[in-house]
Every structure is written in structure tokens, then in C-alpha cells.
Amino acid sequence: AALVHDIGKLLLLEREEPENVTCMNAPIGEYSRGAGLDNCVLQWNHDEFAYSRLNGNVPDHIAWLIRYHSIDVDRCEPLMDERDREYATRYLRPFQKYDQGSKSAFRLPTKTLTDYRELIETLFPKPILY
């Protein structure tokens, strides 16, 4: 998930407005408690775009993490069903510490894309349609 969760940010290269790409996604409308995030409409952003391209090519929990990695977990928790709660506890909360809490303009990556190319080609043998 770490390698591909932000693939939707490629939309910025296509001149999509940043406010449509890099924003947090939040529920739109009113839903009953425990409705399940998949049954709610959330603000569209790079998460949903990446999910639309990777769903079916990764395990369910990875697809879920890609789709919801920019939510405010505490705000969305009342809407979560059992699956959402399990995935949020097991995957999303730990992931968000690294995703949202580790960015720095001063620490540059020590790895290049070529360092991961073999892994990416093994995990995604078919092209991902953009």
C-alpha cells in the first residue's frame, strides 16, 4: 500500500485542481450509525481515483486502505461498520502515522523508483490504466 496509495496524485500532472486531489475526504450527507463507509458518499480526491484503478488488483484490505487513507478516522468512526472498524484499527491508524506524520521538505528519499521496479512489476504484471 505504501508504494501505490498516492498514485491518484498523478492527476496533478494532468492539471487537475489541487483542491480536488490533495484534500482530506469527508462524508457528504447524513447516514445512519454503522452504515459502512462503502455505503456513504465521500468527498472525491486522489484516494478514490487510486481505488478505482487498483481495486481488484490488490487484496481487499489494501484497496480499502487506499480508498480511505485520507479520512479523519474519529469523524468517520460513527459511520463505520465492523469491517471498517477492523481495517481502521489494524491498518489505517498505523499507516496514517507514517503517511501524514512523516513528510519533510528536508529529508529526501534515499531510494529511487528503480529500487522498487522489480517489486512493482511482480505485484502489478498488467498495466494499471490511467
N, CA, C and O atoms as a GROMACS GRO file, in nm:
protein
  520
    1ALA      N    1   0.082  -0.120   0.000
    1ALA     CA    2   0.000   0.000   0.000
    1ALA      C    3   0.086   0.126   0.000
    1ALA      O    4   0.053   0.225  -0.065
    2ALA      N    5   0.196   0.122   0.072
    2ALA     CA    6   0.280   0.242   0.084
    2ALA      C    7   0.331   0.288  -0.051
    2ALA      O    8   0.343   0.408  -0.076
    3LEU      N    9   0.362   0.194  -0.140
    3LEU     CA   10   0.417   0.232  -0.270
    3LEU      C   11   0.314   0.294  -0.364
    3LEU      O   12   0.348   0.377  -0.447
    4VAL      N   13   0.188   0.256  -0.350
    4VAL     CA   14   0.089   0.296  -0.451
    4VAL      C   15  -0.027   0.378  -0.397
    4VAL      O   16  -0.112   0.421  -0.476
    5HIS      N   17  -0.035   0.402  -0.267
    5HIS     CA   18  -0.154   0.466  -0.212
    5HIS      C   19  -0.177   0.607  -0.266
    5HIS      O   20  -0.292   0.651  -0.273
    6ASP      N   21  -0.073   0.677  -0.306
    6ASP     CA   22  -0.089   0.813  -0.358
    6ASP      C   23  -0.081   0.821  -0.510
    6ASP      O   24  -0.056   0.928  -0.565
    7ILE      N   25  -0.101   0.709  -0.578
    7ILE     CA   26  -0.093   0.709  -0.724
    7ILE      C   27  -0.196   0.806  -0.785
    7ILE      O   28  -0.175   0.856  -0.896
    8GLY      N   29  -0.303   0.832  -0.714
    8GLY     CA   30  -0.404   0.926  -0.762
    8GLY      C   31  -0.353   1.069  -0.773
    8GLY      O   32  -0.413   1.152  -0.841
    9LYS      N   33  -0.243   1.098  -0.706
    9LYS     CA   34  -0.187   1.234  -0.716
    9LYS      C   35  -0.126   1.261  -0.853
    9LYS      O   36  -0.088   1.374  -0.883
   10LEU      N   37  -0.118   1.158  -0.936
   10LEU     CA   38  -0.076   1.179  -1.075
   10LEU      C   39  -0.172   1.274  -1.147
   10LEU      O   40  -0.136   1.335  -1.248
   11LEU      N   41  -0.293   1.286  -1.097
   11LEU     CA   42  -0.390   1.379  -1.156
   11LEU      C   43  -0.337   1.522  -1.155
   11LEU      O   44  -0.375   1.603  -1.240
   12LEU      N   45  -0.251   1.555  -1.061
   12LEU     CA   46  -0.192   1.689  -1.057
   12LEU      C   47  -0.109   1.715  -1.181
   12LEU      O   48  -0.100   1.829  -1.228
   13LEU      N   49  -0.047   1.610  -1.235
   13LEU     CA   50   0.032   1.624  -1.358
   13LEU      C   51  -0.056   1.650  -1.479
   13LEU      O   52  -0.010   1.698  -1.582
   14GLU      N   53  -0.184   1.617  -1.466
   14GLU     CA   54  -0.282   1.640  -1.572
   14GLU      C   55  -0.359   1.770  -1.550
   14GLU      O   56  -0.460   1.795  -1.614
   15ARG      N   57  -0.309   1.851  -1.459
   15ARG     CA   58  -0.364   1.983  -1.426
   15ARG      C   59  -0.501   1.978  -1.358
   15ARG      O   60  -0.579   2.073  -1.367
   16GLU      N   61  -0.530   1.870  -1.289
   16GLU     CA   62  -0.649   1.869  -1.205
   16GLU      C   63  -0.623   1.966  -1.090
   16GLU      O   64  -0.511   1.976  -1.040
   17GLU      N   65  -0.725   2.037  -1.048
   17GLU     CA   66  -0.710   2.135  -0.940
   17GLU      C   67  -0.665   2.067  -0.812
   17GLU      O   68  -0.724   1.966  -0.773
   18PRO      N   69  -0.562   2.120  -0.745
   18PRO     CA   70  -0.512   2.058  -0.622
   18PRO      C   71  -0.620   2.036  -0.516
   18PRO      O   72  -0.615   1.936  -0.443
   19GLU      N   73  -0.716   2.128  -0.506
   19GLU     CA   74  -0.821   2.111  -0.404
   19GLU      C   75  -0.909   1.989  -0.432
   19GLU      O   76  -0.980   1.943  -0.342
   20ASN      N   77  -0.906   1.936  -0.554
   20ASN     CA   78  -0.980   1.815  -0.587
   20ASN      C   79  -0.896   1.689  -0.567
   20ASN      O   80  -0.948   1.578  -0.572
   21VAL      N   81  -0.768   1.706  -0.545
   21VAL     CA   82  -0.676   1.592  -0.541
   21VAL      C   83  -0.618   1.570  -0.402
   21VAL      O   84  -0.619   1.457  -0.352
   22THR      N   85  -0.569   1.675  -0.340
   22THR     CA   86  -0.490   1.658  -0.217
   22THR      C   87  -0.568   1.682  -0.088
   22THR      O   88  -0.510   1.681   0.020
   23CYS      N   89  -0.697   1.702  -0.098
   23CYS     CA   90  -0.778   1.727   0.021
   23CYS      C   91  -0.806   1.598   0.098
   23CYS      O   92  -0.792   1.487   0.045
   24MET      N   93  -0.844   1.615   0.224
   24MET     CA   94  -0.893   1.502   0.301
   24MET      C   95  -1.030   1.465   0.243
   24MET      O   96  -1.099   1.551   0.189
   25ASN      N   97  -1.068   1.339   0.254
   25ASN     CA   98  -1.203   1.307   0.210
   25ASN      C   99  -1.294   1.291   0.331
   25ASN      O  100  -1.257   1.228   0.430
   26ALA      N  101  -1.412   1.350   0.321
   26ALA     CA  102  -1.507   1.353   0.431
   26ALA      C  103  -1.644   1.314   0.379
   26ALA      O  104  -1.674   1.332   0.261
   27PRO      N  105  -1.728   1.259   0.467
   27PRO     CA  106  -1.863   1.221   0.425
   27PRO      C  107  -1.945   1.342   0.382
   27PRO      O  108  -1.935   1.450   0.441
   28ILE      N  109  -2.026   1.322   0.280
   28ILE     CA  110  -2.119   1.424   0.232
   28ILE      C  111  -2.259   1.371   0.259
   28ILE      O  112  -2.297   1.266   0.206
   29GLY      N  113  -2.336   1.441   0.339
   29GLY     CA  114  -2.471   1.398   0.370
   29GLY      C  115  -2.480   1.333   0.508
   29GLY      O  116  -2.382   1.326   0.582
   30GLU      N  117  -2.600   1.287   0.538
   30GLU     CA  118  -2.629   1.224   0.668
   30GLU      C  119  -2.649   1.074   0.646
   30GLU      O  120  -2.714   1.032   0.550
   31TYR      N  121  -2.593   0.995   0.735
   31TYR     CA  122  -2.603   0.850   0.725
   31TYR      C  123  -2.629   0.792   0.863
   31TYR      O  124  -2.595   0.852   0.964
   32SER      N  125  -2.690   0.676   0.865
   32SER     CA  126  -2.718   0.612   0.993
   32SER      C  127  -2.589   0.554   1.051
   32SER      O  128  -2.497   0.516   0.978
   33ARG      N  129  -2.585   0.548   1.181
   33ARG     CA  130  -2.470   0.494   1.252
   33ARG      C  131  -2.444   0.351   1.204
   33ARG      O  132  -2.536   0.270   1.194
   34GLY      N  133  -2.318   0.320   1.174
   34GLY     CA  134  -2.280   0.186   1.131
   34GLY      C  135  -2.315   0.154   0.988
   34GLY      O  136  -2.313   0.037   0.949
   35ALA      N  137  -2.349   0.254   0.908
   35ALA     CA  138  -2.390   0.231   0.768
   35ALA      C  139  -2.279   0.166   0.686
   35ALA      O  140  -2.308   0.093   0.590
   36GLY      N  141  -2.156   0.190   0.721
   36GLY     CA  142  -2.042   0.139   0.644
   36GLY      C  143  -1.994   0.245   0.546
   36GLY      O  144  -2.074   0.305   0.475
   37LEU      N  145  -1.864   0.267   0.543
   37LEU     CA  146  -1.809   0.372   0.458
   37LEU      C  147  -1.838   0.348   0.310
   37LEU      O  148  -1.857   0.444   0.235
   38ASP      N  149  -1.843   0.222   0.268
   38ASP     CA  150  -1.873   0.193   0.128
   38ASP      C  151  -2.015   0.234   0.089
   38ASP      O  152  -2.045   0.246  -0.030
   39ASN      N  153  -2.102   0.256   0.187
   39ASN     CA  154  -2.240   0.297   0.162
   39ASN      C  155  -2.260   0.447   0.178
   39ASN      O  156  -2.373   0.495   0.172
   40CYS      N  157  -2.152   0.519   0.199
   40CYS     CA  158  -2.158   0.664   0.215
   40CYS      C  159  -2.090   0.732   0.096
   40CYS      O  160  -1.999   0.675   0.035
   41VAL      N  161  -2.135   0.851   0.065
   41VAL     CA  162  -2.068   0.932  -0.036
   41VAL      C  163  -1.965   1.018   0.036
   41VAL      O  164  -1.999   1.091   0.129
   42LEU      N  165  -1.841   1.008  -0.008
   42LEU     CA  166  -1.734   1.089   0.050
   42LEU      C  167  -1.683   1.185  -0.055
   42LEU      O  168  -1.692   1.160  -0.175
   43GLN      N  169  -1.628   1.296  -0.007
   43GLN     CA  170  -1.566   1.393  -0.098
   43GLN      C  171  -1.464   1.320  -0.183
   43GLN      O  172  -1.386   1.238  -0.132
   44TRP      N  173  -1.464   1.349  -0.313
   44TRP     CA  174  -1.375   1.283  -0.407
   44TRP      C  175  -1.235   1.343  -0.397
   44TRP      O  176  -1.220   1.465  -0.386
   45ASN      N  177  -1.134   1.257  -0.400
   45ASN     CA  178  -0.995   1.304  -0.404
   45ASN      C  179  -0.907   1.195  -0.463
   45ASN      O  180  -0.957   1.100  -0.524
   46HIS      N  181  -0.777   1.208  -0.447
   46HIS     CA  182  -0.684   1.112  -0.507
   46HIS      C  183  -0.703   0.971  -0.453
   46HIS      O  184  -0.668   0.875  -0.522
   47ASP      N  185  -0.757   0.956  -0.334
   47ASP     CA  186  -0.781   0.823  -0.277
   47ASP      C  187  -0.879   0.744  -0.363
   47ASP      O  188  -0.854   0.629  -0.398
   48GLU      N  189  -0.990   0.809  -0.397
   48GLU     CA  190  -1.094   0.741  -0.475
   48GLU      C  191  -1.045   0.710  -0.616
   48GLU      O  192  -1.077   0.605  -0.672
   49PHE      N  193  -0.968   0.801  -0.674
   49PHE     CA  194  -0.913   0.775  -0.807
   49PHE      C  195  -0.820   0.654  -0.803
   49PHE      O  196  -0.830   0.565  -0.888
   50ALA      N  197  -0.730   0.650  -0.705
   50ALA     CA  198  -0.638   0.536  -0.693
   50ALA      C  199  -0.716   0.407  -0.669
   50ALA      O  200  -0.686   0.304  -0.729
   51TYR      N  201  -0.817   0.413  -0.584
   51TYR     CA  202  -0.901   0.296  -0.557
   51TYR      C  203  -0.966   0.246  -0.685
   51TYR      O  204  -0.972   0.126  -0.709
   52SER      N  205  -1.016   0.338  -0.767
   52SER     CA  206  -1.083   0.298  -0.891
   52SER      C  207  -0.988   0.228  -0.987
   52SER      O  208  -1.032   0.148  -1.070
   53ARG      N  209  -0.860   0.255  -0.976
   53ARG     CA  210  -0.762   0.193  -1.065
   53ARG      C  211  -0.704   0.065  -1.007
   53ARG      O  212  -0.667  -0.025  -1.082
   54LEU      N  213  -0.694   0.055  -0.875
   54LEU     CA  214  -0.625  -0.057  -0.812
   54LEU      C  215  -0.718  -0.164  -0.754
   54LEU      O  216  -0.675  -0.277  -0.732
   55ASN      N  217  -0.845  -0.129  -0.730
   55ASN     CA  218  -0.938  -0.227  -0.676
   55ASN      C  219  -0.948  -0.346  -0.771
   55ASN      O  220  -0.965  -0.329  -0.892
   56GLY      N  221  -0.937  -0.464  -0.716
   56GLY     CA  222  -0.936  -0.585  -0.798
   56GLY      C  223  -0.796  -0.632  -0.832
   56GLY      O  224  -0.777  -0.746  -0.875
   57ASN      N  225  -0.698  -0.545  -0.812
   57ASN     CA  226  -0.558  -0.580  -0.837
   57ASN      C  227  -0.478  -0.596  -0.708
   57ASN      O  228  -0.362  -0.636  -0.711
   58VAL      N  229  -0.541  -0.564  -0.596
   58VAL     CA  230  -0.477  -0.576  -0.465
   58VAL      C  231  -0.576  -0.642  -0.370
   58VAL      O  232  -0.696  -0.642  -0.397
   59PRO      N  233  -0.528  -0.699  -0.259
   59PRO     CA  234  -0.621  -0.758  -0.161
   59PRO      C  235  -0.719  -0.654  -0.107
   59PRO      O  236  -0.693  -0.534  -0.111
   60ASP      N  237  -0.833  -0.702  -0.056
   60ASP     CA  238  -0.940  -0.615  -0.009
   60ASP      C  239  -0.892  -0.512   0.092
   60ASP      O  240  -0.928  -0.394   0.082
   61HIS      N  241  -0.813  -0.553   0.189
   61HIS     CA  242  -0.771  -0.459   0.293
   61HIS      C  243  -0.678  -0.350   0.238
   61HIS      O  244  -0.678  -0.238   0.289
   62ILE      N  245  -0.601  -0.381   0.135
   62ILE     CA  246  -0.515  -0.281   0.072
   62ILE      C  247  -0.602  -0.183  -0.010
   62ILE      O  248  -0.580  -0.062  -0.004
   63ALA      N  249  -0.699  -0.236  -0.084
   63ALA     CA  250  -0.790  -0.149  -0.160
   63ALA      C  251  -0.864  -0.055  -0.065
   63ALA      O  252  -0.878   0.064  -0.093
   64TRP      N  253  -0.912  -0.109   0.047
   64TRP     CA  254  -0.981  -0.026   0.146
   64TRP      C  255  -0.888   0.083   0.200
   64TRP      O  256  -0.928   0.199   0.212
   65LEU      N  257  -0.766   0.046   0.233
   65LEU     CA  258  -0.669   0.143   0.286
   65LEU      C  259  -0.639   0.253   0.185
   65LEU      O  260  -0.631   0.370   0.222
   66ILE      N  261  -0.624   0.217   0.060
   66ILE     CA  262  -0.600   0.316  -0.046
   66ILE      C  263  -0.720   0.412  -0.055
   66ILE      O  264  -0.702   0.533  -0.067
   67ARG      N  265  -0.840   0.357  -0.049
   67ARG     CA  266  -0.961   0.438  -0.065
   67ARG      C  267  -0.984   0.535   0.050
   67ARG      O  268  -1.034   0.646   0.030
   68TYR      N  269  -0.948   0.493   0.171
   68TYR     CA  270  -0.983   0.573   0.288
   68TYR      C  271  -0.862   0.628   0.365
   68TYR      O  272  -0.877   0.670   0.480
   69HIS      N  273  -0.745   0.629   0.306
   69HIS     CA  274  -0.627   0.670   0.384
   69HIS      C  275  -0.624   0.817   0.420
   69HIS      O  276  -0.543   0.858   0.503
   70SER      N  277  -0.710   0.899   0.360
   70SER     CA  278  -0.712   1.042   0.393
   70SER      C  279  -0.834   1.083   0.476
   70SER      O  280  -0.862   1.202   0.488
   71ILE      N  281  -0.905   0.988   0.532
   71ILE     CA  282  -1.020   1.025   0.615
   71ILE      C  283  -0.974   1.066   0.755
   71ILE      O  284  -0.866   1.028   0.800
   72ASP      N  285  -1.058   1.142   0.821
   72ASP     CA  286  -1.042   1.168   0.964
   72ASP      C  287  -1.113   1.052   1.033
   72ASP      O  288  -1.236   1.047   1.037
   73VAL      N  289  -1.035   0.960   1.087
   73VAL     CA  290  -1.092   0.837   1.143
   73VAL      C  291  -1.193   0.868   1.253
   73VAL      O  292  -1.300   0.807   1.257
   74ASP      N  293  -1.161   0.960   1.341
   74ASP     CA  294  -1.253   0.991   1.451
   74ASP      C  295  -1.386   1.047   1.400
   74ASP      O  296  -1.492   1.015   1.454
   75ARG      N  297  -1.380   1.129   1.297
   75ARG     CA  298  -1.503   1.187   1.240
   75ARG      C  299  -1.587   1.080   1.169
   75ARG      O  300  -1.709   1.084   1.174
   76CYS      N  301  -1.520   0.985   1.104
   76CYS     CA  302  -1.592   0.883   1.026
   76CYS      C  303  -1.628   0.760   1.108
   76CYS      O  304  -1.707   0.677   1.062
   77GLU      N  305  -1.572   0.746   1.227
   77GLU     CA  306  -1.594   0.625   1.306
   77GLU      C  307  -1.741   0.591   1.328
   77GLU      O  308  -1.777   0.474   1.319
   78PRO      N  309  -1.829   0.689   1.355
   78PRO     CA  310  -1.970   0.652   1.374
   78PRO      C  311  -2.034   0.588   1.250
   78PRO      O  312  -2.130   0.512   1.263
   79LEU      N  313  -1.982   0.615   1.134
   79LEU     CA  314  -2.038   0.559   1.010
   79LEU      C  315  -1.984   0.420   0.980
   79LEU      O  316  -2.041   0.348   0.898
   80MET      N  317  -1.876   0.382   1.044
   80MET     CA  318  -1.808   0.257   1.011
   80MET      C  319  -1.888   0.135   1.052
   80MET      O  320  -1.952   0.132   1.157
   81ASP      N  321  -1.883   0.033   0.966
   81ASP     CA  322  -1.937  -0.098   1.001
   81ASP      C  323  -1.822  -0.180   1.061
   81ASP      O  324  -1.712  -0.129   1.080
   82GLU      N  325  -1.848  -0.305   1.091
   82GLU     CA  326  -1.748  -0.390   1.157
   82GLU      C  327  -1.620  -0.403   1.074
   82GLU      O  328  -1.510  -0.394   1.128
   83ARG      N  329  -1.633  -0.424   0.945
   83ARG     CA  330  -1.516  -0.435   0.857
   83ARG      C  331  -1.434  -0.307   0.859
   83ARG      O  332  -1.312  -0.311   0.872
   84ASP      N  333  -1.502  -0.192   0.847
   84ASP     CA  334  -1.432  -0.064   0.851
   84ASP      C  335  -1.355  -0.047   0.981
   84ASP      O  336  -1.240  -0.004   0.981
   85ARG      N  337  -1.419  -0.081   1.093
   85ARG     CA  338  -1.353  -0.066   1.223
   85ARG      C  339  -1.230  -0.155   1.233
   85ARG      O  340  -1.124  -0.112   1.282
   86GLU      N  341  -1.244  -0.278   1.187
   86GLU     CA  342  -1.130  -0.370   1.190
   86GLU      C  343  -1.015  -0.316   1.105
   86GLU      O  344  -0.901  -0.312   1.151
   87TYR      N  345  -1.044  -0.275   0.982
   87TYR     CA  346  -0.939  -0.224   0.893
   87TYR      C  347  -0.880  -0.093   0.945
   87TYR      O  348  -0.760  -0.069   0.931
   88ALA      N  349  -0.964  -0.007   1.003
   88ALA     CA  350  -0.913   0.120   1.057
   88ALA      C  351  -0.816   0.095   1.171
   88ALA      O  352  -0.710   0.158   1.179
   89THR      N  353  -0.851   0.004   1.260
   89THR     CA  354  -0.765  -0.027   1.374
   89THR      C  355  -0.638  -0.098   1.330
   89THR      O  356  -0.528  -0.062   1.372
   90ARG      N  357  -0.654  -0.197   1.246
   90ARG     CA  358  -0.541  -0.282   1.209
   90ARG      C  359  -0.447  -0.217   1.107
   90ARG      O  360  -0.326  -0.236   1.114
   91TYR      N  361  -0.503  -0.141   1.013
   91TYR     CA  362  -0.421  -0.089   0.904
   91TYR      C  363  -0.414   0.064   0.897
   91TYR      O  364  -0.306   0.121   0.886
   92LEU      N  365  -0.530   0.131   0.904
   92LEU     CA  366  -0.533   0.274   0.876
   92LEU      C  367  -0.463   0.358   0.983
   92LEU      O  368  -0.380   0.442   0.951
   93ARG      N  369  -0.496   0.336   1.109
   93ARG     CA  370  -0.433   0.418   1.214
   93ARG      C  371  -0.281   0.404   1.212
   93ARG      O  372  -0.212   0.506   1.218
   94PRO      N  373  -0.225   0.284   1.206
   94PRO     CA  374  -0.078   0.275   1.198
   94PRO      C  375  -0.023   0.339   1.070
   94PRO      O  376   0.081   0.404   1.074
   95PHE      N  377  -0.093   0.320   0.959
   95PHE     CA  378  -0.046   0.376   0.831
   95PHE      C  379  -0.045   0.528   0.833
   95PHE      O  380   0.049   0.589   0.783
   96GLN      N  381  -0.148   0.589   0.890
   96GLN     CA  382  -0.157   0.735   0.891
   96GLN      C  383  -0.043   0.800   0.968
   96GLN      O  384  -0.003   0.912   0.935
   97LYS      N  385   0.011   0.732   1.068
   97LYS     CA  386   0.126   0.788   1.141
   97LYS      C  387   0.242   0.814   1.046
   97LYS      O  388   0.312   0.915   1.058
   98TYR      N  389   0.262   0.722   0.954
   98TYR     CA  390   0.373   0.735   0.860
   98TYR      C  391   0.335   0.822   0.741
   98TYR      O  392   0.417   0.901   0.692
   99ASP      N  393   0.213   0.808   0.694
   99ASP     CA  394   0.170   0.883   0.575
   99ASP      C  395   0.155   1.031   0.605
   99ASP      O  396   0.208   1.115   0.531
  100GLN      N  397   0.085   1.065   0.710
  100GLN     CA  398   0.057   1.205   0.739
  100GLN      C  399   0.153   1.268   0.838
  100GLN      O  400   0.158   1.390   0.850
  101GLY      N  401   0.229   1.187   0.908
  101GLY     CA  402   0.314   1.242   1.011
  101GLY      C  403   0.462   1.234   0.984
  101GLY      O  404   0.543   1.261   1.073
  102SER      N  405   0.500   1.198   0.862
  102SER     CA  406   0.644   1.178   0.838
  102SER      C  407   0.698   1.257   0.720
  102SER      O  408   0.814   1.238   0.681
  103LYS      N  409   0.617   1.343   0.663
  103LYS     CA  410   0.664   1.418   0.546
  103LYS      C  411   0.757   1.530   0.588
  103LYS      O  412   0.737   1.595   0.691
  104SER      N  413   0.860   1.552   0.507
  104SER     CA  414   0.957   1.658   0.538
  104SER      C  415   1.016   1.711   0.409
  104SER      O  416   1.051   1.634   0.319
  105ALA      N  417   1.027   1.841   0.401
  105ALA     CA  418   1.094   1.903   0.286
  105ALA      C  419   1.245   1.892   0.298
  105ALA      O  420   1.318   1.922   0.204
  106PHE      N  421   1.291   1.848   0.413
  106PHE     CA  422   1.435   1.843   0.439
  106PHE      C  423   1.494   1.703   0.430
  106PHE      O  424   1.615   1.687   0.413
  107ARG      N  425   1.409   1.601   0.441
  107ARG     CA  426   1.456   1.462   0.430
  107ARG      C  427   1.419   1.410   0.292
  107ARG      O  428   1.301   1.385   0.265
  108LEU      N  429   1.515   1.393   0.209
  108LEU     CA  430   1.490   1.343   0.074
  108LEU      C  431   1.496   1.191   0.073
  108LEU      O  432   1.571   1.131   0.151
  109PRO      N  433   1.418   1.127  -0.014
  109PRO     CA  434   1.420   0.980  -0.021
  109PRO      C  435   1.560   0.929  -0.057
  109PRO      O  436   1.631   0.990  -0.137
  110THR      N  437   1.596   0.818   0.002
  110THR     CA  438   1.725   0.756  -0.030
  110THR      C  439   1.709   0.648  -0.135
  110THR      O  440   1.808   0.597  -0.188
  111LYS      N  441   1.586   0.611  -0.166
  111LYS     CA  442   1.558   0.510  -0.267
  111LYS      C  443   1.504   0.577  -0.392
  111LYS      O  444   1.444   0.684  -0.387
  112THR      N  445   1.527   0.512  -0.505
  112THR     CA  446   1.472   0.561  -0.632
  112THR      C  447   1.368   0.462  -0.682
  112THR      O  448   1.358   0.350  -0.631
  113LEU      N  449   1.292   0.502  -0.781
  113LEU     CA  450   1.191   0.414  -0.838
  113LEU      C  451   1.253   0.284  -0.888
  113LEU      O  452   1.192   0.178  -0.876
  114THR      N  453   1.372   0.291  -0.944
  114THR     CA  454   1.436   0.169  -0.995
  114THR      C  455   1.463   0.070  -0.883
  114THR      O  456   1.470  -0.051  -0.908
  115ASP      N  457   1.479   0.118  -0.760
  115ASP     CA  458   1.498   0.026  -0.647
  115ASP      C  459   1.374  -0.060  -0.623
  115ASP      O  460   1.384  -0.168  -0.566
  116TYR      N  461   1.258  -0.013  -0.666
  116TYR     CA  462   1.132  -0.083  -0.644
  116TYR      C  463   1.072  -0.142  -0.771
  116TYR      O  464   0.968  -0.207  -0.765
  117ARG      N  465   1.134  -0.120  -0.882
  117ARG     CA  466   1.077  -0.160  -1.011
  117ARG      C  467   1.042  -0.309  -1.017
  117ARG      O  468   0.932  -0.344  -1.060
  118GLU      N  469   1.133  -0.395  -0.975
  118GLU     CA  470   1.108  -0.540  -0.981
  118GLU      C  471   0.988  -0.577  -0.895
  118GLU      O  472   0.904  -0.657  -0.936
  119LEU      N  473   0.980  -0.520  -0.776
  119LEU     CA  474   0.867  -0.547  -0.688
  119LEU      C  475   0.736  -0.501  -0.752
  119LEU      O  476   0.637  -0.575  -0.750
  120ILE      N  477   0.734  -0.382  -0.806
  120ILE     CA  478   0.614  -0.329  -0.870
  120ILE      C  479   0.573  -0.415  -0.989
  120ILE      O  480   0.454  -0.445  -1.006
  121GLU      N  481   0.668  -0.456  -1.070
  121GLU     CA  482   0.636  -0.539  -1.187
  121GLU      C  483   0.589  -0.678  -1.146
  121GLU      O  484   0.511  -0.740  -1.218
  122THR      N  485   0.635  -0.728  -1.032
  122THR     CA  486   0.589  -0.857  -0.982
  122THR      C  487   0.446  -0.846  -0.930
  122THR      O  488   0.362  -0.932  -0.958
  123LEU      N  489   0.419  -0.740  -0.853
  123LEU     CA  490   0.286  -0.723  -0.794
  123LEU      C  491   0.181  -0.676  -0.894
  123LEU      O  492   0.062  -0.705  -0.879
  124PHE      N  493   0.225  -0.603  -0.996
  124PHE     CA  494   0.134  -0.550  -1.098
  124PHE      C  495   0.185  -0.588  -1.237
  124PHE      O  496   0.237  -0.503  -1.309
  125PRO      N  497   0.170  -0.716  -1.275
  125PRO     CA  498   0.223  -0.759  -1.404
  125PRO      C  499   0.151  -0.696  -1.524
  125PRO      O  500   0.209  -0.684  -1.632
  126LYS      N  501   0.025  -0.656  -1.504
  126LYS     CA  502  -0.050  -0.590  -1.611
  126LYS      C  503  -0.046  -0.440  -1.589
  126LYS      O  504  -0.038  -0.395  -1.474
  127PRO      N  505  -0.051  -0.362  -1.696
  127PRO     CA  506  -0.052  -0.216  -1.679
  127PRO      C  507  -0.175  -0.170  -1.600
  127PRO      O  508  -0.283  -0.229  -1.611
  128ILE      N  509  -0.157  -0.067  -1.521
  128ILE     CA  510  -0.268  -0.004  -1.449
  128ILE      C  511  -0.318   0.109  -1.538
  128ILE      O  512  -0.244   0.203  -1.567
  129LEU      N  513  -0.442   0.099  -1.580
  129LEU     CA  514  -0.497   0.200  -1.671
  129LEU      C  515  -0.512   0.332  -1.600
  129LEU      O  516  -0.564   0.338  -1.488
  130TYR      N  517  -0.467   0.438  -1.664
  130TYR     CA  518  -0.474   0.571  -1.606
  130TYR      C  519  -0.576   0.646  -1.680
  130TYR      O  520  -0.601   0.763  -1.650
   0.00000   0.00000   0.00000
